[in-house]
mmCIF file of C-alpha atoms and ligand atoms in Angstrom:
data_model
loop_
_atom_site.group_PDB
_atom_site.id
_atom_site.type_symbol
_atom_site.label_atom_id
_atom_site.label_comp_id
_atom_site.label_asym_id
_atom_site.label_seq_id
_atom_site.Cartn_x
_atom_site.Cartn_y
_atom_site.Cartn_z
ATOM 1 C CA UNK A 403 0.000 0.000 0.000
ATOM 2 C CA UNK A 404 0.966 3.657 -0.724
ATOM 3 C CA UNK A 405 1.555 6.047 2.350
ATOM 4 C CA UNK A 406 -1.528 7.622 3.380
ATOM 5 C CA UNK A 407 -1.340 11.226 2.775
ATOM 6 C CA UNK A 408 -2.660 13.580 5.802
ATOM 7 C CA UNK A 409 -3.448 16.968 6.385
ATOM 8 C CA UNK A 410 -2.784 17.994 9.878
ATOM 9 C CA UNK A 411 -4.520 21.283 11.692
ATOM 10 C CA UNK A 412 -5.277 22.152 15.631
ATOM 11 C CA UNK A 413 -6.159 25.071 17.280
ATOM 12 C CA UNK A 414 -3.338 25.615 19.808
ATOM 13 C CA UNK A 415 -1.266 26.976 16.822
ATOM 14 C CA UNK A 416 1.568 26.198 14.585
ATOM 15 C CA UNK A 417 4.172 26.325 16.986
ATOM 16 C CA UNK A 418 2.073 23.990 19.324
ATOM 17 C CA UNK A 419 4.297 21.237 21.045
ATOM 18 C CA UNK A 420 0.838 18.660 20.501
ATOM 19 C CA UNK A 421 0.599 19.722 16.737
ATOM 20 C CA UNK A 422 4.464 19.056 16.363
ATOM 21 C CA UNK A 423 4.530 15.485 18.224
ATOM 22 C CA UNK A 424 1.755 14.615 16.389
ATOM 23 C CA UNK A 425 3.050 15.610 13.056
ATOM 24 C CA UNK A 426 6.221 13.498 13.881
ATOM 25 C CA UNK A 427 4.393 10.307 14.881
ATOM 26 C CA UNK A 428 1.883 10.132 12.007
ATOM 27 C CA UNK A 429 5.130 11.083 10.088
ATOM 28 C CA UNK A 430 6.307 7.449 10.579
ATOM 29 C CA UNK A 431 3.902 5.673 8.249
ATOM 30 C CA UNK A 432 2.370 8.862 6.101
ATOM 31 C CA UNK A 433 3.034 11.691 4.173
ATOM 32 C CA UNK A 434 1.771 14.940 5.663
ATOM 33 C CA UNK A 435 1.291 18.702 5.258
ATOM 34 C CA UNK A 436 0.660 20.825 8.088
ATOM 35 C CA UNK A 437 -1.949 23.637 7.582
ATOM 36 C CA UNK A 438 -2.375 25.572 10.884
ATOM 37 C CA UNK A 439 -3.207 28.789 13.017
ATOM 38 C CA UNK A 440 -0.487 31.139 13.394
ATOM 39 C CA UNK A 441 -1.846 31.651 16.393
ATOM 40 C CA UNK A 442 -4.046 30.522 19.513
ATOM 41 C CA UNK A 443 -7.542 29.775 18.570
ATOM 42 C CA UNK A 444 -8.716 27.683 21.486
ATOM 43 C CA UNK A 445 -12.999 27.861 22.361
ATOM 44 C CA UNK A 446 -13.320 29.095 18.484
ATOM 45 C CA UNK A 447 -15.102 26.782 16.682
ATOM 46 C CA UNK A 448 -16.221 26.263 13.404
ATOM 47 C CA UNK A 449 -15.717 30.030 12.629
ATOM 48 C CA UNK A 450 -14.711 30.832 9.369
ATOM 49 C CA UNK A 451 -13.361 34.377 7.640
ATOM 50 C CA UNK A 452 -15.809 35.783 5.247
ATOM 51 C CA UNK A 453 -14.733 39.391 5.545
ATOM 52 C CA UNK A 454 -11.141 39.888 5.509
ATOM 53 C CA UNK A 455 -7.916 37.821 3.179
ATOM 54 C CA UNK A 456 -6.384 35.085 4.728
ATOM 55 C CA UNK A 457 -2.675 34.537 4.400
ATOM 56 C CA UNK A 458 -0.249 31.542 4.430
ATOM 57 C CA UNK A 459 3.033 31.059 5.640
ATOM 58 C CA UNK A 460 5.542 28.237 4.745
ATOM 59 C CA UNK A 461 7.077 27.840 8.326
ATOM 60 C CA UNK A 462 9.117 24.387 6.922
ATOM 61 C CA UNK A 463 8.481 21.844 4.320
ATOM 62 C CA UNK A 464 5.379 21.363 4.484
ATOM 63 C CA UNK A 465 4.474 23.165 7.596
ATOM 64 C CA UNK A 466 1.654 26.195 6.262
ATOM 65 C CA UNK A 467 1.109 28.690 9.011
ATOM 66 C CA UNK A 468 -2.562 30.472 8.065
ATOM 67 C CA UNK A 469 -3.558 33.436 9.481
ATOM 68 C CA UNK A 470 -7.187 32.346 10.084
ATOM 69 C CA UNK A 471 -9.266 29.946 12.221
ATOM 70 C CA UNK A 472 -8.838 25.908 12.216
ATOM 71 C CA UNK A 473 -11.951 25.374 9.638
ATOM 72 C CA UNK A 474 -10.110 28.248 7.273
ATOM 73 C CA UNK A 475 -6.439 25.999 7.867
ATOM 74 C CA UNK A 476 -8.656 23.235 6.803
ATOM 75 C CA UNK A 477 -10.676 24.818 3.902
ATOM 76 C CA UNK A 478 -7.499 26.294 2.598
ATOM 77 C CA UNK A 479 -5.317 23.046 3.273
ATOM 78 C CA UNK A 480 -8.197 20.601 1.230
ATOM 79 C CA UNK A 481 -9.122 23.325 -1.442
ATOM 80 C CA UNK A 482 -5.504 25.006 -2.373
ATOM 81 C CA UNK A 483 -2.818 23.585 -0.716
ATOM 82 C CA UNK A 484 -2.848 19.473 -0.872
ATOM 83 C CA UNK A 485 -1.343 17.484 -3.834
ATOM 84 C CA UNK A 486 -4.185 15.086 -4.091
ATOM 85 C CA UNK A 487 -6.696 14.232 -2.029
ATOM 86 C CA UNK A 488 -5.773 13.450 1.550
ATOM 87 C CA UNK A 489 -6.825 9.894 3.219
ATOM 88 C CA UNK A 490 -7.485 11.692 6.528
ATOM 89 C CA UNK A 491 -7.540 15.034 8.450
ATOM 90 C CA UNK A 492 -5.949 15.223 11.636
ATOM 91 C CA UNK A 493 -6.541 17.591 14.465
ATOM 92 C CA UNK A 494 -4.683 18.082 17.792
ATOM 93 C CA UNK A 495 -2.981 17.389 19.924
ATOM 94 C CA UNK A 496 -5.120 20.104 21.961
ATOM 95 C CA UNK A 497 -3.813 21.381 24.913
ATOM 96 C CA UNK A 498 -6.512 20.116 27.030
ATOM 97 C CA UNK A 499 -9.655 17.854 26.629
ATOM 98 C CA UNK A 500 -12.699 17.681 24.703
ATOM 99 C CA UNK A 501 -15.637 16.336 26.068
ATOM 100 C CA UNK A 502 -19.227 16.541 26.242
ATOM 101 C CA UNK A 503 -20.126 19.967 25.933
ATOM 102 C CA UNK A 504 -16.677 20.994 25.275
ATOM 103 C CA UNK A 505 -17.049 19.560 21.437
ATOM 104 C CA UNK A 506 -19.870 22.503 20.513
ATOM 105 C CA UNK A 507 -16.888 25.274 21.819
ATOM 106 C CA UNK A 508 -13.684 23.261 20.213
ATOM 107 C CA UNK A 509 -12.004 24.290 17.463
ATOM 108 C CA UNK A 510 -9.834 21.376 17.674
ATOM 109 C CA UNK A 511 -13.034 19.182 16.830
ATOM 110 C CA UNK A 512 -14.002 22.195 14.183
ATOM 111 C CA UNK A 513 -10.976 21.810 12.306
ATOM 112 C CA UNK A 514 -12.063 18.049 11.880
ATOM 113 C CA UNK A 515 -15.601 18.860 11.102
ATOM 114 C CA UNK A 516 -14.846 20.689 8.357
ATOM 115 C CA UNK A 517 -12.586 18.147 6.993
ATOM 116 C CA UNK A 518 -15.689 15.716 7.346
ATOM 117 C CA UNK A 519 -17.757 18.615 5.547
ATOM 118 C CA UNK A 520 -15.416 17.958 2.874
ATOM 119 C CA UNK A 521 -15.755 14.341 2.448
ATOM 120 C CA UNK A 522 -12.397 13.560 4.396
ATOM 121 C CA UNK A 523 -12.581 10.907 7.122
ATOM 122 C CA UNK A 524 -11.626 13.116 10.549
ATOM 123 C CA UNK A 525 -10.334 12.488 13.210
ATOM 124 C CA UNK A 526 -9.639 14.785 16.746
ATOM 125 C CA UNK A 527 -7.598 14.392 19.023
ATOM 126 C CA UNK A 528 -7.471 16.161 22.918
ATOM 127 C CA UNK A 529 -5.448 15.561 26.039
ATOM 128 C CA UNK A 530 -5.962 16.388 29.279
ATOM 129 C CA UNK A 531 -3.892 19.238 30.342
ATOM 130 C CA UNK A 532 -2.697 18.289 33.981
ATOM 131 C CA UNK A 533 0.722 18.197 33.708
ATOM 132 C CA UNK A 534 2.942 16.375 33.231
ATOM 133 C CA UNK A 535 1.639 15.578 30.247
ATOM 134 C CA UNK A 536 2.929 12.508 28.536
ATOM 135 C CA UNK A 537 3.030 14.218 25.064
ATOM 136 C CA UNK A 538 4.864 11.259 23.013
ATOM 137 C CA UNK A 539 3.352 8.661 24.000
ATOM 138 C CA UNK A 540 -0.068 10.386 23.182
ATOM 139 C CA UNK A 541 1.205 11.141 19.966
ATOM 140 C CA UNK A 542 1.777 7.564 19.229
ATOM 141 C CA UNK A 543 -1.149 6.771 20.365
ATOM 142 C CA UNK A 544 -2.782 9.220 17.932
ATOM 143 C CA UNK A 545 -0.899 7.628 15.265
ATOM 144 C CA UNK A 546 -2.477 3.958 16.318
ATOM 145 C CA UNK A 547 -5.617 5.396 16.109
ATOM 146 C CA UNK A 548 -5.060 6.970 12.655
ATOM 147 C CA UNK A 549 -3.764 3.188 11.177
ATOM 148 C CA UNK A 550 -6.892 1.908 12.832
ATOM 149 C CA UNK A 551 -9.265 4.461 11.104
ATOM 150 C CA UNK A 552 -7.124 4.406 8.385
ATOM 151 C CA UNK A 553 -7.548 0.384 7.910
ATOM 152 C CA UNK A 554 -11.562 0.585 8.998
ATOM 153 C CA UNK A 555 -12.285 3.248 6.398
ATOM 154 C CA UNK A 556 -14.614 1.340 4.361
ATOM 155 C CA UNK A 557 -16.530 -0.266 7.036
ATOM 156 C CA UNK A 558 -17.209 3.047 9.136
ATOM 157 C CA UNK A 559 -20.127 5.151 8.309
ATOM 158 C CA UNK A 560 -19.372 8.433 6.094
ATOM 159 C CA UNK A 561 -21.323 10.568 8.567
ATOM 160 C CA UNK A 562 -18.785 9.449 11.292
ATOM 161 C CA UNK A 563 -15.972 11.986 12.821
ATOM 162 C CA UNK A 564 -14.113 11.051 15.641
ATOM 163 C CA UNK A 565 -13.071 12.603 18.598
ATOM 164 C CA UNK A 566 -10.346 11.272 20.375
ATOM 165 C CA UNK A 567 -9.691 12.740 23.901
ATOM 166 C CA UNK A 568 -6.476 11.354 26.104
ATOM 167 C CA UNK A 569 -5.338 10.735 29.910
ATOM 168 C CA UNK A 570 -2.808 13.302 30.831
ATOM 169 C CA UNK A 571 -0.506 10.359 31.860
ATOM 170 C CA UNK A 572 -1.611 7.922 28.498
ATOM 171 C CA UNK A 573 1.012 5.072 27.820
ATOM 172 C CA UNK A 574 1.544 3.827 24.607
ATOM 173 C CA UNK A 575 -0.881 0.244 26.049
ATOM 174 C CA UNK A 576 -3.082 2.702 27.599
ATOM 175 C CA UNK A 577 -6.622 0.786 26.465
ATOM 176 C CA UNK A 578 -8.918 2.500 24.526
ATOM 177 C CA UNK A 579 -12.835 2.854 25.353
ATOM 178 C CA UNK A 580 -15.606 3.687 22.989
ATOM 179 C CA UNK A 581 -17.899 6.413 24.485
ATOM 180 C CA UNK A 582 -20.558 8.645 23.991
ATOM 181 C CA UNK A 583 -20.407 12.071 24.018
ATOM 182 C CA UNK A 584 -21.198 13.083 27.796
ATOM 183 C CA UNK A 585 -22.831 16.202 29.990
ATOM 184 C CA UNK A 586 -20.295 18.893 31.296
ATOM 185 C CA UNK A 587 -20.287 20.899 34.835
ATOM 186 C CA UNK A 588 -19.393 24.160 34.328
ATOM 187 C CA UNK A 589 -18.511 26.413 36.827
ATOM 188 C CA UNK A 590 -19.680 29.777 34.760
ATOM 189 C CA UNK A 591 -18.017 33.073 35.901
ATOM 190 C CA UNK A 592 -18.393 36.538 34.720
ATOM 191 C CA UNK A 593 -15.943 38.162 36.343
ATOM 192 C CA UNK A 594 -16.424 42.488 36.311
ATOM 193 C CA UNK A 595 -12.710 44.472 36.257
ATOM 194 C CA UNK A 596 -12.110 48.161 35.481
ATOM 195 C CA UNK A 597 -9.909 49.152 33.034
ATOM 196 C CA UNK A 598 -7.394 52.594 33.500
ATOM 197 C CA UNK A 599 -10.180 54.772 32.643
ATOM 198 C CA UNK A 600 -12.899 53.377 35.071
ATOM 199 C CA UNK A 601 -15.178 51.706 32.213
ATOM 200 C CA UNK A 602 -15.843 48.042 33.234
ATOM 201 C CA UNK A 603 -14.659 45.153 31.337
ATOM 202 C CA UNK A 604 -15.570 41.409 31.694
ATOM 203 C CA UNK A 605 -13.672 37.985 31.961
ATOM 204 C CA UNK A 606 -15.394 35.072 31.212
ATOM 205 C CA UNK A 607 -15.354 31.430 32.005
ATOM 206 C CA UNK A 608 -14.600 29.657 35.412
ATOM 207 C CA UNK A 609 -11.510 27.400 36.421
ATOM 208 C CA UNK A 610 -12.825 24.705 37.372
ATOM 209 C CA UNK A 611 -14.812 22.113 35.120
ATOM 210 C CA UNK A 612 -16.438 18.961 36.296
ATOM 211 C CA UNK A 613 -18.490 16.207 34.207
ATOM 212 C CA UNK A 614 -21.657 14.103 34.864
ATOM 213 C CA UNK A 615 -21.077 10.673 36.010
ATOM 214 C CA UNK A 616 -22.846 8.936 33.235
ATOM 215 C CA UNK A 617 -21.065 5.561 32.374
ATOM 216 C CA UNK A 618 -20.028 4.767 29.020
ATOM 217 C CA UNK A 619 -19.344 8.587 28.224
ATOM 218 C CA UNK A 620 -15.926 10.340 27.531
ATOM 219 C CA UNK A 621 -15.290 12.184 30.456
ATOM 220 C CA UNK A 622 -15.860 9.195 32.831
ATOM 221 C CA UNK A 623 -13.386 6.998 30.513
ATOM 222 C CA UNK A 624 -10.707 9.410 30.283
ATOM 223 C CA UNK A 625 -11.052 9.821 33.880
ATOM 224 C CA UNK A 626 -10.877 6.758 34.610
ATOM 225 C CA UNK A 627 -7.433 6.541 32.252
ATOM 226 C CA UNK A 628 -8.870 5.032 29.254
ATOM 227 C CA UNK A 629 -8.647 6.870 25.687
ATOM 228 C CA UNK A 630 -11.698 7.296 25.240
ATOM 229 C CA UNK A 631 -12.797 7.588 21.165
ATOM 230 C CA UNK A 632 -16.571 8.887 20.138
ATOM 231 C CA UNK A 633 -17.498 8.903 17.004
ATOM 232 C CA UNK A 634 -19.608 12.022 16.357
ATOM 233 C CA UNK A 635 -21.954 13.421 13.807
ATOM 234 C CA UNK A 636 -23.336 16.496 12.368
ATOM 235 C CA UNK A 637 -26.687 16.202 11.401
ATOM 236 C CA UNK A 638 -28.167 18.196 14.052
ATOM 237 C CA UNK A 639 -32.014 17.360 13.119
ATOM 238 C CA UNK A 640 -33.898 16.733 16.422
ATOM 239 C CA UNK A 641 -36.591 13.552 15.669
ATOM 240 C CA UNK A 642 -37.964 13.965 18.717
ATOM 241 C CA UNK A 643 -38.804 17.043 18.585
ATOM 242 C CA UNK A 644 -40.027 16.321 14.581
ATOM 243 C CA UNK A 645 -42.487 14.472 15.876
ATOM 244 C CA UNK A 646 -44.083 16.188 18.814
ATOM 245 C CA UNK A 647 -44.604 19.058 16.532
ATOM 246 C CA UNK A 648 -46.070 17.121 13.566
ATOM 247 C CA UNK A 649 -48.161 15.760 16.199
ATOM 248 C CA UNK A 650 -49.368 19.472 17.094
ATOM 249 C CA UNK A 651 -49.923 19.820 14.086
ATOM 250 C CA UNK A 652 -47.673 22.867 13.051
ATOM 251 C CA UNK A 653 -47.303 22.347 9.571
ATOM 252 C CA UNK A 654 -50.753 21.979 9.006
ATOM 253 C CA UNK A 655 -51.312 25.606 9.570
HETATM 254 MN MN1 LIG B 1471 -6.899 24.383 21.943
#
């Protein structure tokens, strides 16, 4: 077989150490080109830039620094930059992990949703940020994962992404969990400052984060020190909902 060919994004940004140890491991059995943000885009998204140019940077062979979001990295990597058609598009390693209700704020996961948008098998990947963080040994992890996707291909459904999140302390025989996608605790802040000139300005987002206890979900398996792998979809339709208000009889109107 031919090497795979992958692009690789995150959200962390192009000088990332996640992106970099990542980029090395999946380096061992595949070609890849790095498309990323030249700077941090954490809690961004699927944001893309409408309004203003984007511009690329070669940083190294094949390392693109892009002055936009993770979706534009990966718009611009699978539209303009790629030499064929990658087998897979990569994201991570994020600095930190992304569960439950973490996924809707990630632009880690983004950055592989809009590689699925574009008919590209995606896959994220997140680790907990507690340090010390075992960085390599995620990263070959990662790569694992990738050869496993990468070999499964056929047999997965299209509409499946993945989203990969990691134990601070993962080992390369770490065992790996499927999950669902689980319920996060907040602990929402909205903290009021003044700035020099006495107007008020606002920080927010609280410290600490927790997770419901519901088994078989991400944060309970990554907690426990499993990787924990969900596949994900887009198709946000709600069925339930369909039917209550066909029921009611709202499009009868
Ligand atoms: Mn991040």
């Amino acid at each position: 077989m031919t090497r795979p060919y992958i692009l690789i994004s995150n959200d962390d940004g192009v000088d990332a150490p996640g992106l970099l140890a990542l980029r090395d491991a999946l380096a061992t059995f595949a070609d890849t080109l790095v498309v990323a943000p030249e700077s941090q885009q954490s809690a961004g998204s699927h944001a893309i830039t409408l309004h203003k140019p984007l511009r690329l940077k070669e940083r190294a062979p094949g390392v693109l620094a892009c002055s936009g979001t993770p979706a534009d990295c990966v718009y611009v990597g699978l539209q303009h930059a790629v030499t064929r058609k990658p087998e897979l598009v990569v994201s991570g390693i994020n600095d930190g992990l992304n569960i439950a209700d973490d996924i809707t704020y990630s632009g880690t996961v983004a950055a592989a949703m809009e590689g699925h948008l574009m008919d590209v098998r995606s896959v994220a990947f997140s680790q907990d940020h507690r340090r010390p963080v075992a960085l390599e040994a995620a990263a070959k992890v990662a790569a694992k994962v990738c050869q496993w996707v990468l070999a499964h291909h056929e047999a997965l459904p299209p509409e499946a992404l993945i989203n990969v999140n990691l134990p601070a302390d993962v080992r390369e025989d770490t065992p790996w969990r499927l999950t669902r996608q689980g319920i996060r605790e907040y602990h929402r802040q909205v903290r009021e400052h003044r700035d020099p000139r006495g107007r008020p300005y606002y920080w927010i987002g609280g410290a600490q984060l927790g997770y419901r206890e519901v088994p078989g979900t991400d944060g309970v398996a990554v907690h426990a020190g499993f990787v924990s792998i969900t596949p994900l979809q887009l198709r946000m339709t709600c069925d339930p909902a369909l039917d209550v208000m066909k029921r009611l009889g709202l499009d009868e109107a």
